[in-house]
mmCIF file with all atom_site columns, C-alpha atoms in Angstrom:
data_model
loop_
_atom_site.group_PDB
_atom_site.id
_atom_site.type_symbol
_atom_site.label_atom_id
_atom_site.label_alt_id
_atom_site.label_comp_id
_atom_site.label_asym_id
_atom_site.label_entity_id
_atom_site.label_seq_id
_atom_site.pdbx_PDB_ins_code
_atom_site.Cartn_x
_atom_site.Cartn_y
_atom_site.Cartn_z
_atom_site.occupancy
_atom_site.B_iso_or_equiv
_atom_site.pdbx_formal_charge
_atom_site.auth_seq_id
_atom_site.auth_comp_id
_atom_site.auth_asym_id
_atom_site.auth_atom_id
_atom_site.pdbx_PDB_model_num
ATOM 1  C CA . MET A 1 1  ? 11.550 15.968 54.835 1.00 0.00 ? 1373 MET A CA 1
ATOM 2  C CA . ALA A 1 2  ? 12.294 17.474 51.049 1.00 0.00 ? 1374 ALA A CA 1
ATOM 3  C CA . LYS A 1 3  ? 14.277 15.953 48.720 1.00 0.00 ? 1375 LYS A CA 1
ATOM 4  C CA . ARG A 1 4  ? 15.896 19.353 47.488 1.00 0.00 ? 1376 ARG A CA 1
ATOM 5  C CA . PRO A 1 5  ? 18.352 19.305 50.941 1.00 0.00 ? 1377 PRO A CA 1
ATOM 6  C CA . LEU A 1 6  ? 18.497 16.164 50.816 1.00 0.00 ? 1378 LEU A CA 1
ATOM 7  C CA . ARG A 1 7  ? 19.803 16.052 46.992 1.00 0.00 ? 1379 ARG A CA 1
ATOM 8  C CA . ILE A 1 8  ? 22.473 18.997 49.223 1.00 0.00 ? 1380 ILE A CA 1
ATOM 9  C CA . ILE A 1 9  ? 23.724 16.828 51.436 1.00 0.00 ? 1381 ILE A CA 1
ATOM 10 C CA . VAL A 1 10 ? 24.009 14.027 49.782 1.00 0.00 ? 1382 VAL A CA 1
ATOM 11 C CA . ASN A 1 11 ? 25.939 16.154 46.503 1.00 0.00 ? 1383 ASN A CA 1
ATOM 12 C CA . GLN A 1 12 ? 28.314 17.622 49.954 1.00 0.00 ? 1384 GLN A CA 1
ATOM 13 C CA . ILE A 1 13 ? 28.669 14.180 51.185 1.00 0.00 ? 1385 ILE A CA 1
ATOM 14 C CA . TYR A 1 14 ? 29.708 12.561 47.810 1.00 0.00 ? 1386 TYR A CA 1
ATOM 15 C CA . SER A 1 15 ? 31.887 15.591 46.764 1.00 0.00 ? 1387 SER A CA 1
ATOM 16 C CA . ALA A 1 16 ? 34.163 15.086 50.436 1.00 0.00 ? 1388 ALA A CA 1
ATOM 17 C CA . LEU A 1 17 ? 34.566 11.657 49.634 1.00 0.00 ? 1389 LEU A CA 1
ATOM 18 C CA . LYS A 1 18 ? 35.865 12.056 46.785 1.00 0.00 ? 1390 LYS A CA 1
ATOM 19 C CA . ASP A 1 19 ? 39.661 13.018 47.611 1.00 0.00 ? 1391 ASP A CA 1
ATOM 20 C CA . GLY A 1 20 ? 39.841 9.686  49.962 1.00 0.00 ? 1392 GLY A CA 1
ATOM 21 C CA . PRO A 1 21 ? 38.409 7.954  53.052 1.00 0.00 ? 1393 PRO A CA 1
ATOM 22 C CA . LEU A 1 22 ? 36.644 10.570 56.392 1.00 0.00 ? 1394 LEU A CA 1
ATOM 23 C CA . LYS A 1 23 ? 36.263 9.581  59.389 1.00 0.00 ? 1395 LYS A CA 1
ATOM 24 C CA . ALA A 1 24 ? 32.614 10.179 60.876 1.00 0.00 ? 1396 ALA A CA 1
ATOM 25 C CA . SER A 1 25 ? 33.195 13.311 62.468 1.00 0.00 ? 1397 SER A CA 1
ATOM 26 C CA . GLU A 1 26 ? 35.018 15.153 59.662 1.00 0.00 ? 1398 GLU A CA 1
ATOM 27 C CA . LEU A 1 27 ? 32.609 14.370 56.939 1.00 0.00 ? 1399 LEU A CA 1
ATOM 28 C CA . ARG A 1 28 ? 30.065 16.031 59.834 1.00 0.00 ? 1400 ARG A CA 1
ATOM 29 C CA . GLU A 1 29 ? 32.210 18.947 59.656 1.00 0.00 ? 1401 GLU A CA 1
ATOM 30 C CA . ARG A 1 30 ? 32.201 19.314 55.761 1.00 0.00 ? 1402 ARG A CA 1
ATOM 31 C CA . THR A 1 31 ? 28.741 19.592 55.375 1.00 0.00 ? 1403 THR A CA 1
ATOM 32 C CA . THR A 1 32 ? 25.861 21.613 56.639 1.00 0.00 ? 1404 THR A CA 1
ATOM 33 C CA . ALA A 1 33 ? 23.280 18.566 58.246 1.00 0.00 ? 1405 ALA A CA 1
ATOM 34 C CA . TYR A 1 34 ? 23.710 17.293 61.590 1.00 0.00 ? 1406 TYR A CA 1
ATOM 35 C CA . GLY A 1 35 ? 21.713 15.050 63.374 1.00 0.00 ? 1407 GLY A CA 1
ATOM 36 C CA . CYS A 1 36 ? 19.762 12.416 61.849 1.00 0.00 ? 1408 CYS A CA 1
ATOM 37 C CA . PHE A 1 37 ? 19.259 13.862 58.834 1.00 0.00 ? 1409 PHE A CA 1
ATOM 38 C CA . PHE A 1 38 ? 23.279 14.186 58.150 1.00 0.00 ? 1410 PHE A CA 1
ATOM 39 C CA . ASP A 1 39 ? 22.308 10.128 59.355 1.00 0.00 ? 1411 ASP A CA 1
ATOM 40 C CA . PHE A 1 40 ? 19.322 9.797  56.611 1.00 0.00 ? 1412 PHE A CA 1
ATOM 41 C CA . ALA A 1 41 ? 21.502 10.332 53.876 1.00 0.00 ? 1413 ALA A CA 1
ATOM 42 C CA . ILE A 1 42 ? 24.154 8.591  54.437 1.00 0.00 ? 1414 ILE A CA 1
ATOM 43 C CA . SER A 1 43 ? 21.584 5.843  55.173 1.00 0.00 ? 1415 SER A CA 1
ATOM 44 C CA . TYR A 1 44 ? 20.800 6.551  51.420 1.00 0.00 ? 1416 TYR A CA 1
ATOM 45 C CA . LEU A 1 45 ? 24.307 6.459  50.012 1.00 0.00 ? 1417 LEU A CA 1
ATOM 46 C CA . LEU A 1 46 ? 24.694 3.388  52.278 1.00 0.00 ? 1418 LEU A CA 1
ATOM 47 C CA . THR A 1 47 ? 21.932 1.534  50.709 1.00 0.00 ? 1419 THR A CA 1
ATOM 48 C CA . TYR A 1 48 ? 22.704 2.261  46.714 1.00 0.00 ? 1420 TYR A CA 1
ATOM 49 C CA . GLY A 1 49 ? 26.253 1.441  47.389 1.00 0.00 ? 1421 GLY A CA 1
ATOM 50 C CA . ILE A 1 50 ? 28.162 4.554  46.794 1.00 0.00 ? 1422 ILE A CA 1
ATOM 51 C CA . ILE A 1 51 ? 29.666 4.897  50.341 1.00 0.00 ? 1423 ILE A CA 1
ATOM 52 C CA . ARG A 1 52 ? 31.278 2.358  52.780 1.00 0.00 ? 1424 ARG A CA 1
ATOM 53 C CA . LYS A 1 53 ? 31.584 2.640  56.379 1.00 0.00 ? 1425 LYS A CA 1
ATOM 54 C CA . TYR A 1 54 ? 34.041 0.737  58.256 1.00 0.00 ? 1426 TYR A CA 1
ATOM 55 C CA . VAL A 1 55 ? 35.840 0.885  61.374 1.00 0.00 ? 1427 VAL A CA 1
ATOM 56 C CA . LYS A 1 56 ? 39.685 1.801  62.646 1.00 0.00 ? 1428 LYS A CA 1
ATOM 57 C CA . ASP A 1 57 ? 40.948 2.287  65.784 1.00 0.00 ? 1429 ASP A CA 1
ATOM 58 C CA . LYS A 1 58 ? 37.818 2.907  67.021 1.00 0.00 ? 1430 LYS A CA 1
ATOM 59 C CA . GLU A 1 59 ? 36.302 5.165  65.020 1.00 0.00 ? 1431 GLU A CA 1
ATOM 60 C CA . GLU A 1 60 ? 34.075 5.000  61.773 1.00 0.00 ? 1432 GLU A CA 1
ATOM 61 C CA . TYR A 1 61 ? 35.131 5.893  58.302 1.00 0.00 ? 1433 TYR A CA 1
ATOM 62 C CA . PHE A 1 62 ? 33.366 6.541  54.922 1.00 0.00 ? 1434 PHE A CA 1
ATOM 63 C CA . GLU A 1 63 ? 34.696 6.477  51.631 1.00 0.00 ? 1435 GLU A CA 1
ATOM 64 C CA . LEU A 1 64 ? 33.617 5.944  48.270 1.00 0.00 ? 1436 LEU A CA 1
ATOM 65 C CA . THR A 1 65 ? 33.143 2.148  46.656 1.00 0.00 ? 1437 THR A CA 1
ATOM 66 C CA . GLU A 1 66 ? 34.634 1.328  43.542 1.00 0.00 ? 1438 GLU A CA 1
ATOM 67 C CA . PHE A 1 67 ? 30.709 2.012  42.060 1.00 0.00 ? 1439 PHE A CA 1
ATOM 68 C CA . GLY A 1 68 ? 30.539 5.137  44.085 1.00 0.00 ? 1440 GLY A CA 1
ATOM 69 C CA . LYS A 1 69 ? 33.987 6.211  42.027 1.00 0.00 ? 1441 LYS A CA 1
ATOM 70 C CA . ASN A 1 70 ? 32.771 5.003  38.643 1.00 0.00 ? 1442 ASN A CA 1
ATOM 71 C CA . LEU A 1 71 ? 29.692 7.142  38.745 1.00 0.00 ? 1443 LEU A CA 1
ATOM 72 C CA . PRO A 1 72 ? 29.225 10.244 36.305 1.00 0.00 ? 1444 PRO A CA 1
ATOM 73 C CA . THR A 1 73 ? 31.322 13.587 36.880 1.00 0.00 ? 1445 THR A CA 1
ATOM 74 C CA . ASP A 1 74 ? 28.477 15.540 37.934 1.00 0.00 ? 1446 ASP A CA 1
ATOM 75 C CA . PRO A 1 75 ? 25.940 13.883 41.064 1.00 0.00 ? 1447 PRO A CA 1
ATOM 76 C CA . ASP A 1 76 ? 23.133 15.953 40.459 1.00 0.00 ? 1448 ASP A CA 1
ATOM 77 C CA . LYS A 1 77 ? 22.281 14.167 37.246 1.00 0.00 ? 1449 LYS A CA 1
ATOM 78 C CA . TRP A 1 78 ? 22.036 10.444 39.339 1.00 0.00 ? 1450 TRP A CA 1
ATOM 79 C CA . ILE A 1 79 ? 21.105 11.930 42.806 1.00 0.00 ? 1451 ILE A CA 1
ATOM 80 C CA . SER A 1 80 ? 18.278 13.148 41.100 1.00 0.00 ? 1452 SER A CA 1
ATOM 81 C CA . GLU A 1 81 ? 16.878 10.027 39.870 1.00 0.00 ? 1453 GLU A CA 1
ATOM 82 C CA . TRP A 1 82 ? 17.655 7.742  43.153 1.00 0.00 ? 1454 TRP A CA 1
ATOM 83 C CA . ILE A 1 83 ? 16.232 10.231 45.609 1.00 0.00 ? 1455 ILE A CA 1
ATOM 84 C CA . ASN A 1 84 ? 12.608 10.085 43.349 1.00 0.00 ? 1456 ASN A CA 1
ATOM 85 C CA . GLU A 1 85 ? 13.013 6.205  43.209 1.00 0.00 ? 1457 GLU A CA 1
ATOM 86 C CA . TRP A 1 86 ? 13.981 6.301  47.298 1.00 0.00 ? 1458 TRP A CA 1
ATOM 87 C CA . TRP A 1 87 ? 11.236 8.534  48.043 1.00 0.00 ? 1459 TRP A CA 1
ATOM 88 C CA . VAL A 1 88 ? 8.803  6.131  46.495 1.00 0.00 ? 1460 VAL A CA 1
ATOM 89 C CA . TRP A 1 89 ? 10.398 2.663  47.709 1.00 0.00 ? 1461 TRP A CA 1
ATOM 90 C CA . ILE A 1 90 ? 10.558 4.351  51.350 1.00 0.00 ? 1462 ILE A CA 1
ATOM 91 C CA . GLY A 1 91 ? 6.942  4.738  50.457 1.00 0.00 ? 1463 GLY A CA 1
ATOM 92 C CA . TRP A 1 92 ? 6.789  8.737  50.219 1.00 0.00 ? 1464 TRP A CA 1
#
């Protein structure tokens, strides 16, 4: 799994959630990732506390946390740095 595609998908998810909470199915439709790669990007954002997941009416929703809302406006600046750290943390 390459760092660059992960950075692109994380950026897409982050940008989609700027407008407010989304159902998991809607979020999948707005990104180019699918399957386990989408789940991997979501787990990355959940691990760092940038997004949170909750269940409402038996549907999974995702939204930005307060921390995620207050990050710098250009996500490429922090995404690349954090992915490099995370890559080392998971042992790759």
